[in-house]
PDB file of C-alpha atoms in Angstrom:
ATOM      1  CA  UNK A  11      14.541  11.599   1.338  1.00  0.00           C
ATOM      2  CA  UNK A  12      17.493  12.220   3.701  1.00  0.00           C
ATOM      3  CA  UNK A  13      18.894  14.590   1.859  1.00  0.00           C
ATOM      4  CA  UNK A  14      15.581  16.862   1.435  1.00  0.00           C
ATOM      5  CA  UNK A  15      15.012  16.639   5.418  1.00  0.00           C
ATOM      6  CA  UNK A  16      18.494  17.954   6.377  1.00  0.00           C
ATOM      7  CA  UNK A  17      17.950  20.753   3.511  1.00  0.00           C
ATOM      8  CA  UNK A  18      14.587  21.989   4.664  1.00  0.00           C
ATOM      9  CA  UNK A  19      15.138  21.706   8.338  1.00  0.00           C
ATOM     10  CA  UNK A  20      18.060  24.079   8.169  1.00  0.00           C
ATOM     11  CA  UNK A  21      15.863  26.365   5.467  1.00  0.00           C
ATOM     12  CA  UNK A  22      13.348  26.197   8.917  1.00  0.00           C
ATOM     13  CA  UNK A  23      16.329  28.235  11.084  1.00  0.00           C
ATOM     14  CA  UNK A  24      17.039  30.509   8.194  1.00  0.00           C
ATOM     15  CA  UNK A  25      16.189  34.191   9.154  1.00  0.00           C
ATOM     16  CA  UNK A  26      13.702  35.821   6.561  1.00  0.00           C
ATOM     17  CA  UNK A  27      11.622  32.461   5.672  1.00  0.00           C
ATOM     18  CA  UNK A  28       8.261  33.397   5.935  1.00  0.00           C
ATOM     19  CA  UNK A  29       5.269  31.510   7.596  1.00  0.00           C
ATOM     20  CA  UNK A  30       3.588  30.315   4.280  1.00  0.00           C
ATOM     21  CA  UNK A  31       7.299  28.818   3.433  1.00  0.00           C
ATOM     22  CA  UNK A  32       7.795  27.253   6.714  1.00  0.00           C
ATOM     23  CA  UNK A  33       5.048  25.675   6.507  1.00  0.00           C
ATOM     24  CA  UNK A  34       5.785  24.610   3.212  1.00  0.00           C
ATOM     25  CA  UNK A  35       9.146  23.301   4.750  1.00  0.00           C
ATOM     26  CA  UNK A  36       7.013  21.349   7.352  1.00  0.00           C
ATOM     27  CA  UNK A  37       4.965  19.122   5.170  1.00  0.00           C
ATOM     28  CA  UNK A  38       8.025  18.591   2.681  1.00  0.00           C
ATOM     29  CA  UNK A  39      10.178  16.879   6.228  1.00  0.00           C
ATOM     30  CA  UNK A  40       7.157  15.356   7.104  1.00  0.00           C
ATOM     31  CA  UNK A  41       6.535  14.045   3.331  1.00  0.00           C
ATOM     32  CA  UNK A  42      10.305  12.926   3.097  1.00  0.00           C
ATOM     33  CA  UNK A  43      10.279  11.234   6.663  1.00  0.00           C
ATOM     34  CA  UNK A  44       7.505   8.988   5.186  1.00  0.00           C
ATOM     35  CA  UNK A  45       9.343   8.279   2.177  1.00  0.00           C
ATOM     36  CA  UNK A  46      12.754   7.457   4.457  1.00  0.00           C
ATOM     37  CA  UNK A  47      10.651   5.094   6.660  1.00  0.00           C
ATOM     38  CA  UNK A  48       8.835   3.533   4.227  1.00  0.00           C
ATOM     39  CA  UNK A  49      12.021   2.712   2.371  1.00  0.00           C
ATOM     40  CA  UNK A  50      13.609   1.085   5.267  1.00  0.00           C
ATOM     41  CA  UNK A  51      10.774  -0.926   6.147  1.00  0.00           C
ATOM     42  CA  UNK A  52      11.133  -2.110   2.442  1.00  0.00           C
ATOM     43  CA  UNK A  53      14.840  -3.340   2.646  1.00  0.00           C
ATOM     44  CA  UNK A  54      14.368  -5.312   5.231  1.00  0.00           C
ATOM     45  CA  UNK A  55      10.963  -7.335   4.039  1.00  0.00           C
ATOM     46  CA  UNK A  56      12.209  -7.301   0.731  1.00  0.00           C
ATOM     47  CA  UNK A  57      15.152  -9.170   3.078  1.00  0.00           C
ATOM     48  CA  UNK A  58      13.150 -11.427   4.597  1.00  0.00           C
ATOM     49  CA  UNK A  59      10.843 -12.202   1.625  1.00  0.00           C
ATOM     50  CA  UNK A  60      14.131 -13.234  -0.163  1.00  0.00           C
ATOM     51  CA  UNK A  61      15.284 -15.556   2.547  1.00  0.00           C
ATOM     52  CA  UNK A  62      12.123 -17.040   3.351  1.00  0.00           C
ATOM     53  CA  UNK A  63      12.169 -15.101   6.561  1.00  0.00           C
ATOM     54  CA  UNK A  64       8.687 -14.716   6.481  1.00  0.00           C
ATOM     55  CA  UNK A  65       6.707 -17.225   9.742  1.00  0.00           C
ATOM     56  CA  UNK A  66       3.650 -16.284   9.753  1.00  0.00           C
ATOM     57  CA  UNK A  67       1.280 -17.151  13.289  1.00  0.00           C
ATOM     58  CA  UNK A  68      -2.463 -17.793  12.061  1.00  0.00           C
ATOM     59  CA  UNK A  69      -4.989 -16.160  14.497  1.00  0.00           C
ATOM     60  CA  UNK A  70      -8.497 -15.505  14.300  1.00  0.00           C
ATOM     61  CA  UNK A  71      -9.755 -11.491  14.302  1.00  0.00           C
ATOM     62  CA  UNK A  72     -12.452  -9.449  13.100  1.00  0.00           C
ATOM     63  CA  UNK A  73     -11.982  -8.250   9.515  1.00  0.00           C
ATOM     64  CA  UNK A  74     -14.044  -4.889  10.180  1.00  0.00           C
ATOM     65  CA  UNK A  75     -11.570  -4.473  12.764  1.00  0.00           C
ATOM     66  CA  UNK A  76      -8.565  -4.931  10.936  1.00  0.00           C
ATOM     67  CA  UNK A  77     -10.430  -2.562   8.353  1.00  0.00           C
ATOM     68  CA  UNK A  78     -10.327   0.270  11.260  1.00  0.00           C
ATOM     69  CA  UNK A  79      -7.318  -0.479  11.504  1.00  0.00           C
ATOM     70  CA  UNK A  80      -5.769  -0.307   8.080  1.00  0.00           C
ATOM     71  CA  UNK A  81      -8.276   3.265   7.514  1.00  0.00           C
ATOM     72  CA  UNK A  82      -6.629   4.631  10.235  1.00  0.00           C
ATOM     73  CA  UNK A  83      -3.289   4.073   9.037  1.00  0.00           C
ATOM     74  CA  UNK A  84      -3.829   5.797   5.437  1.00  0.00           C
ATOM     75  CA  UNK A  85      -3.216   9.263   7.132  1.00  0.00           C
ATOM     76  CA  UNK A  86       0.351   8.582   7.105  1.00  0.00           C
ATOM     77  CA  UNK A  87      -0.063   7.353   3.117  1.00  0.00           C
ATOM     78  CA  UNK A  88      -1.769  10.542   2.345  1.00  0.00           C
ATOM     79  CA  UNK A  89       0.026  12.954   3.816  1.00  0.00           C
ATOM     80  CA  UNK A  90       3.196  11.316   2.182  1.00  0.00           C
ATOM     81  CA  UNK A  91       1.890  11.699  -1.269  1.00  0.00           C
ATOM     82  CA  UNK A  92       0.036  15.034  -0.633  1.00  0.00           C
ATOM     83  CA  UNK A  93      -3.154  13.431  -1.950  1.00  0.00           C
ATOM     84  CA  UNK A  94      -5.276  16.356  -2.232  1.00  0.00           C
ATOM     85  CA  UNK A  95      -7.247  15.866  -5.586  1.00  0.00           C
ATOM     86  CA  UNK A  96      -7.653  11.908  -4.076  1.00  0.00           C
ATOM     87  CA  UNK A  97     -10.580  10.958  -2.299  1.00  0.00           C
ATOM     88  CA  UNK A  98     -10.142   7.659  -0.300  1.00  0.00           C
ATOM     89  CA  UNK A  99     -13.754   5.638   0.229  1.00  0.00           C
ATOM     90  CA  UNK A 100     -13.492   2.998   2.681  1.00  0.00           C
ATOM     91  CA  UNK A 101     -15.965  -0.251   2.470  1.00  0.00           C
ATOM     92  CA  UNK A 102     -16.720  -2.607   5.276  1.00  0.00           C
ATOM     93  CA  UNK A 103     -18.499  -5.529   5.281  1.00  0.00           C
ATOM     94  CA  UNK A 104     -21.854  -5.412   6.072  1.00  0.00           C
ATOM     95  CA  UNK A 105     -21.824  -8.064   8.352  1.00  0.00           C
ATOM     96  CA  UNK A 106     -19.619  -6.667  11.762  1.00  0.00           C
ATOM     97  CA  UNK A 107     -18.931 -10.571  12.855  1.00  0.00           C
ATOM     98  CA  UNK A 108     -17.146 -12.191   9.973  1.00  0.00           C
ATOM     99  CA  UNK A 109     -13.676 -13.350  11.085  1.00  0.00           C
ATOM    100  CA  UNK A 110     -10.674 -14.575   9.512  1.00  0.00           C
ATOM    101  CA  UNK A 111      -7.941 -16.855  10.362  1.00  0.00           C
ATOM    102  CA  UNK A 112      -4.403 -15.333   9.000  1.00  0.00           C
ATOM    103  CA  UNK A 113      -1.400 -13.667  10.210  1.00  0.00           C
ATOM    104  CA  UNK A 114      -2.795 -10.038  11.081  1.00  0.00           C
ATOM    105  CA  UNK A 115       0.880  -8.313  10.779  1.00  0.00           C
ATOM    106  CA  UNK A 116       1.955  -9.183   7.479  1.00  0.00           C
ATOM    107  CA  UNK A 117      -1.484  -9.189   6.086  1.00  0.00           C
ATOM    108  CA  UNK A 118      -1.676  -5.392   7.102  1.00  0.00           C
ATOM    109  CA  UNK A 119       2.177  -4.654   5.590  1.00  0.00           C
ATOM    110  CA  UNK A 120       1.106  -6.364   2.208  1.00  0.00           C
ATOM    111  CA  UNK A 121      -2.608  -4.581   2.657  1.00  0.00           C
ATOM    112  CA  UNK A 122      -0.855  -1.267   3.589  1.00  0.00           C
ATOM    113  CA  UNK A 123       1.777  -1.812   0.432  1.00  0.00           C
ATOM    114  CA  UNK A 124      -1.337  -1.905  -2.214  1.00  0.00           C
ATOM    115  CA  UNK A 125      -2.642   1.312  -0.627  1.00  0.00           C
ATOM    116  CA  UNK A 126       0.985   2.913  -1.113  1.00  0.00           C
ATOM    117  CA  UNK A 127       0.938   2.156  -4.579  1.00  0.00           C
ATOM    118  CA  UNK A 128      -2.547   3.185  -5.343  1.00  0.00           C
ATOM    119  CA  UNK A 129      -1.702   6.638  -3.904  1.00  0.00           C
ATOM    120  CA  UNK A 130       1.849   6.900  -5.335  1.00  0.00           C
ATOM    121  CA  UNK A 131       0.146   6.086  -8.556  1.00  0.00           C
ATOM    122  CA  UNK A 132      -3.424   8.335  -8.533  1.00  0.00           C
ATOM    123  CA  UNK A 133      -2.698  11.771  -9.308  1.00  0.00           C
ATOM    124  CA  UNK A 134      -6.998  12.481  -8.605  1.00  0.00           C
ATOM    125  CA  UNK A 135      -9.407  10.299  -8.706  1.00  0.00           C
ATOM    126  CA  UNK A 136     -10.423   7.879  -5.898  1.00  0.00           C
ATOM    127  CA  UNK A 137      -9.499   4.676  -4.385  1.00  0.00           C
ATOM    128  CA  UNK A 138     -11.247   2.410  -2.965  1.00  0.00           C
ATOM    129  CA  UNK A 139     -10.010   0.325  -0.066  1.00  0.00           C
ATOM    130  CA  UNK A 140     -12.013  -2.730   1.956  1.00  0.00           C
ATOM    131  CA  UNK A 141     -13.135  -5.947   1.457  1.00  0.00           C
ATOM    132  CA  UNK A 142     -15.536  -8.353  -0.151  1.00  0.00           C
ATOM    133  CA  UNK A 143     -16.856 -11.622   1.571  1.00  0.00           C
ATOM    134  CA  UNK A 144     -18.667 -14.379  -0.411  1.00  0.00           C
ATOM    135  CA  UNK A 145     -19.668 -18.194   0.722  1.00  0.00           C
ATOM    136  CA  UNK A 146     -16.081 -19.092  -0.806  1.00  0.00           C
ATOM    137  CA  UNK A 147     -13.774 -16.464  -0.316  1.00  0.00           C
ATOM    138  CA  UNK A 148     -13.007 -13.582   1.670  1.00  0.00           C
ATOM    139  CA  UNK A 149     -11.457 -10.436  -0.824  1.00  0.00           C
ATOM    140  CA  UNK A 150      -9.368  -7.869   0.612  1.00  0.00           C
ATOM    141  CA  UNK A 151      -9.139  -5.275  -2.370  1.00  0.00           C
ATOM    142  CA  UNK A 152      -7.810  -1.422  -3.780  1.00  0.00           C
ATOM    143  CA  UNK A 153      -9.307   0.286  -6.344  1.00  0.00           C
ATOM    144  CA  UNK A 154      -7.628   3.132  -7.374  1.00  0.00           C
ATOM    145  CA  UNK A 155      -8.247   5.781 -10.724  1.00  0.00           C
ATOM    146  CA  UNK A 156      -4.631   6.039 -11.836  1.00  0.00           C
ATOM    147  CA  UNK A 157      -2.043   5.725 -14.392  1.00  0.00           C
ATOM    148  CA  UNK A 158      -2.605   2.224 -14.654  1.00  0.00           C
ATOM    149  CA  UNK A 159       0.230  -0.475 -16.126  1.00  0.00           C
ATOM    150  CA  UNK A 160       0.466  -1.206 -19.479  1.00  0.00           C
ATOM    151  CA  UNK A 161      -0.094  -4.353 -20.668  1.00  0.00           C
ATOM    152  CA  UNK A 162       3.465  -5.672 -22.177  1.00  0.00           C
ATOM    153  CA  UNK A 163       4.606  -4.186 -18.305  1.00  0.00           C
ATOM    154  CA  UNK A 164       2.344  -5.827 -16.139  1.00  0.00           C
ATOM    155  CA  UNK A 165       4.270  -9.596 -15.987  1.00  0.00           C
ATOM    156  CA  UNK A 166       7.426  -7.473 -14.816  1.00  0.00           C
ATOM    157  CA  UNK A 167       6.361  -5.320 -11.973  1.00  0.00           C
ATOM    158  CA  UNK A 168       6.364  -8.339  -8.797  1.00  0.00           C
ATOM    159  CA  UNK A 169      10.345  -7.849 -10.040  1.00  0.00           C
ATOM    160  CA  UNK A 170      12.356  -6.180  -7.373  1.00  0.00           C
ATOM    161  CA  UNK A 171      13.204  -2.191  -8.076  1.00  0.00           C
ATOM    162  CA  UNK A 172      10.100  -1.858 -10.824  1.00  0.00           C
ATOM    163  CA  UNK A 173       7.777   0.167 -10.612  1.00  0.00           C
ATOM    164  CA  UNK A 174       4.020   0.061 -11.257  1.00  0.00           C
ATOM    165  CA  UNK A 175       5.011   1.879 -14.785  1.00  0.00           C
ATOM    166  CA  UNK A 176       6.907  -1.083 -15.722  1.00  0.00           C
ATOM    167  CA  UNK A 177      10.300   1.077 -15.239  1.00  0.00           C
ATOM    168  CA  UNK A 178      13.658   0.823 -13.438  1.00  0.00           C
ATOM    169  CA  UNK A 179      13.327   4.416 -12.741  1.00  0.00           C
ATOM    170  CA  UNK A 180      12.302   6.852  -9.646  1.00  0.00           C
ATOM    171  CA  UNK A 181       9.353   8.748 -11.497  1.00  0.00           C
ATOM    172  CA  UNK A 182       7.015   8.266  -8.970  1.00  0.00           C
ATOM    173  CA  UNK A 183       9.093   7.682  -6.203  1.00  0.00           C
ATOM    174  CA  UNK A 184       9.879   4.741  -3.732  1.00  0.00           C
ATOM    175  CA  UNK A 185      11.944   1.769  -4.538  1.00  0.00           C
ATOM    176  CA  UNK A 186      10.519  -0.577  -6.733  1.00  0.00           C
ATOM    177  CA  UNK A 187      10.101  -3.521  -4.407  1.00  0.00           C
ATOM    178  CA  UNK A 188       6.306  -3.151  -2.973  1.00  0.00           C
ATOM    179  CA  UNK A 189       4.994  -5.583  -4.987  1.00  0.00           C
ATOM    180  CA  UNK A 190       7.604  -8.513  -5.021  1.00  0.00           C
ATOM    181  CA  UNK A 191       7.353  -7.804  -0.804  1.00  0.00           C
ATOM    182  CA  UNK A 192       3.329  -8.166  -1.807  1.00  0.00           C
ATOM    183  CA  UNK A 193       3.531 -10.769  -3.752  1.00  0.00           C
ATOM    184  CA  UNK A 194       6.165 -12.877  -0.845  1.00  0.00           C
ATOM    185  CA  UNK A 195       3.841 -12.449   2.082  1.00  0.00           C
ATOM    186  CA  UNK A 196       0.591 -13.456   0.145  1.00  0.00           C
ATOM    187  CA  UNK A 197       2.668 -17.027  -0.937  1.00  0.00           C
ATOM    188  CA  UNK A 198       3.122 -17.308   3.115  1.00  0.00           C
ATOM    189  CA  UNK A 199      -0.355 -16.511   3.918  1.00  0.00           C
ATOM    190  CA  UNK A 200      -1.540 -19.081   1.445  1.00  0.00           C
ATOM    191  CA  UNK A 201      -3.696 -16.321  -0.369  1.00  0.00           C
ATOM    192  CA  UNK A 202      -4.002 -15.012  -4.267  1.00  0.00           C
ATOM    193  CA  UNK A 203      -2.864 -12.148  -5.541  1.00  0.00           C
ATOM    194  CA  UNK A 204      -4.756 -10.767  -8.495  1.00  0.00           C
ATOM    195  CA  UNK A 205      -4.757  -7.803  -9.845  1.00  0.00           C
ATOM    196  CA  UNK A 206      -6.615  -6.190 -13.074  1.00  0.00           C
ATOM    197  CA  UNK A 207      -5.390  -3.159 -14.890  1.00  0.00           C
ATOM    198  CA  UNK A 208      -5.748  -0.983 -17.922  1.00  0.00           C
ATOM    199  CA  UNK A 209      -3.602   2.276 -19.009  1.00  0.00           C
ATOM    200  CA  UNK A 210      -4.894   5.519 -18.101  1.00  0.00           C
ATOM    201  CA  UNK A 211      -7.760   3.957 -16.681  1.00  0.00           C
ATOM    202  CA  UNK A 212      -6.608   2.433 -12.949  1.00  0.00           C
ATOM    203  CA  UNK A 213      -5.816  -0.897 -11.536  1.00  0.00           C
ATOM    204  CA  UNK A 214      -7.357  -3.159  -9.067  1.00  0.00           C
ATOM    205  CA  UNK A 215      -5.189  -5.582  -6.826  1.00  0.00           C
ATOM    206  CA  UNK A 216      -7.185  -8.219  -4.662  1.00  0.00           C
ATOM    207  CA  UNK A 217      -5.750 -10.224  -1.853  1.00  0.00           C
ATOM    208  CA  UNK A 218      -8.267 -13.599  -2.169  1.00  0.00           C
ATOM    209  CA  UNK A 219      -8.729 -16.233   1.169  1.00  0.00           C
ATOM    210  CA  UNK A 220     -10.654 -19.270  -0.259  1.00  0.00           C
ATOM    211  CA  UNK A 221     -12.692 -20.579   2.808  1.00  0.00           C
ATOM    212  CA  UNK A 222     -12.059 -23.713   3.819  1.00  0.00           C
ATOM    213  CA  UNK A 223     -15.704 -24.587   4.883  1.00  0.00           C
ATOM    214  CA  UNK A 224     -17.775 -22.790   2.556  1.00  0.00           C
ATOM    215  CA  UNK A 225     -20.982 -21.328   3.785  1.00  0.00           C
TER     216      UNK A 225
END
């Protein structure tokens, strides 16, 4: 990503670049700048997760609110991936009240991390990103219409550096260790992660609170 922001920040300066190209040049930094920081945010996590870093501080908040929250965020997401043929539909719960005791932070990072992949890995489509609330458990989940994982691949990718295709390559992008980050932050929470996928037909990851005192 470094390299491609130095290169089309000096092609900016260049005399003879036209507007259409600059702008071009614009959304390719700004692209690349999301990549860079997203990456770095991933080395250290991935850090933490590894040394059992990770102290999470239970506190009670508003899962609608969070939900803003998070649906605000995805304009970085999309404008990373260039999403245009993806249409993101956001679901609430119906009930504006319903609270949940967990770490807010890392529950957004591993939240936010699902959403990456979903976009990195829907080429058009939709995803669907919110949550689900039942008299035993509160779902946090992301739907999306992609590539999907094949099914020999799909104990491997919570390994570091693989990605959602079950490879040790850069395909798609990013660097492999989303999901083992995901997958370190849900054991501190004290949540499930589940997940459901099919080739060529999408995937489904779910971030499960049982409730202590059903309702």
């Amino acid at each position: 990503p470094l390299n491609a922001i130095i290169g089309f920040t000096e092609m900016l300066t260049e005399d003879g670049v036209s507007k259409d190209k600059k702008v071009e040049f614009q959304k390719l930094v700004g692209s690349n700048t999301m990549f860079l920081l997203s990456t770095i945010d991933d080395i250290f996590d991935a850090s933490m997760a590894n040394t059992n870093q990770i102290n999470s501080v239970k506190a009670s908040f508003k899962v609608n609110n969070f939900l803003e929250s998070i649906f605000y965020e995805l304009n970085g997401i999309i404008i990373k991936y260039h999403s245009k043929n993806v249409s993101m539909v956001p679901i609430r719960l119906s009930n504006n009240d319903i609270e949940i005791d967990t770490d807010e932070f890392y529950l957004k990072k591993a939240f936010l991390r699902l959403i990456d992949n979903a976009f990195k890995f829907t080429l058009k489509g939709s995803i669907e990103v919110g949550a689900k609330f039942s008299k035993s458990e509160l779902e946090f989940f992301v739907k999306d219409s992609g590539i999907g994982i094949n099914k020999d691949d799909q104990e491997k990718i919570f390994e570091p550096f693989v990605q959602g295709d079950g490879s040790y390559t850069r395909d798609y992008g990013g660097s492999g260790l989303g999901l083992s980050i995901v997958s370190g932050i849900a054991k501190e929470l004290g949540c499930y992660l589940i997940f459901h996928s099919e080739k060529d037909k999408g995937s489904t990851f779910r971030l499960i609170f049982q409730r202590e005192e059903p309702i």
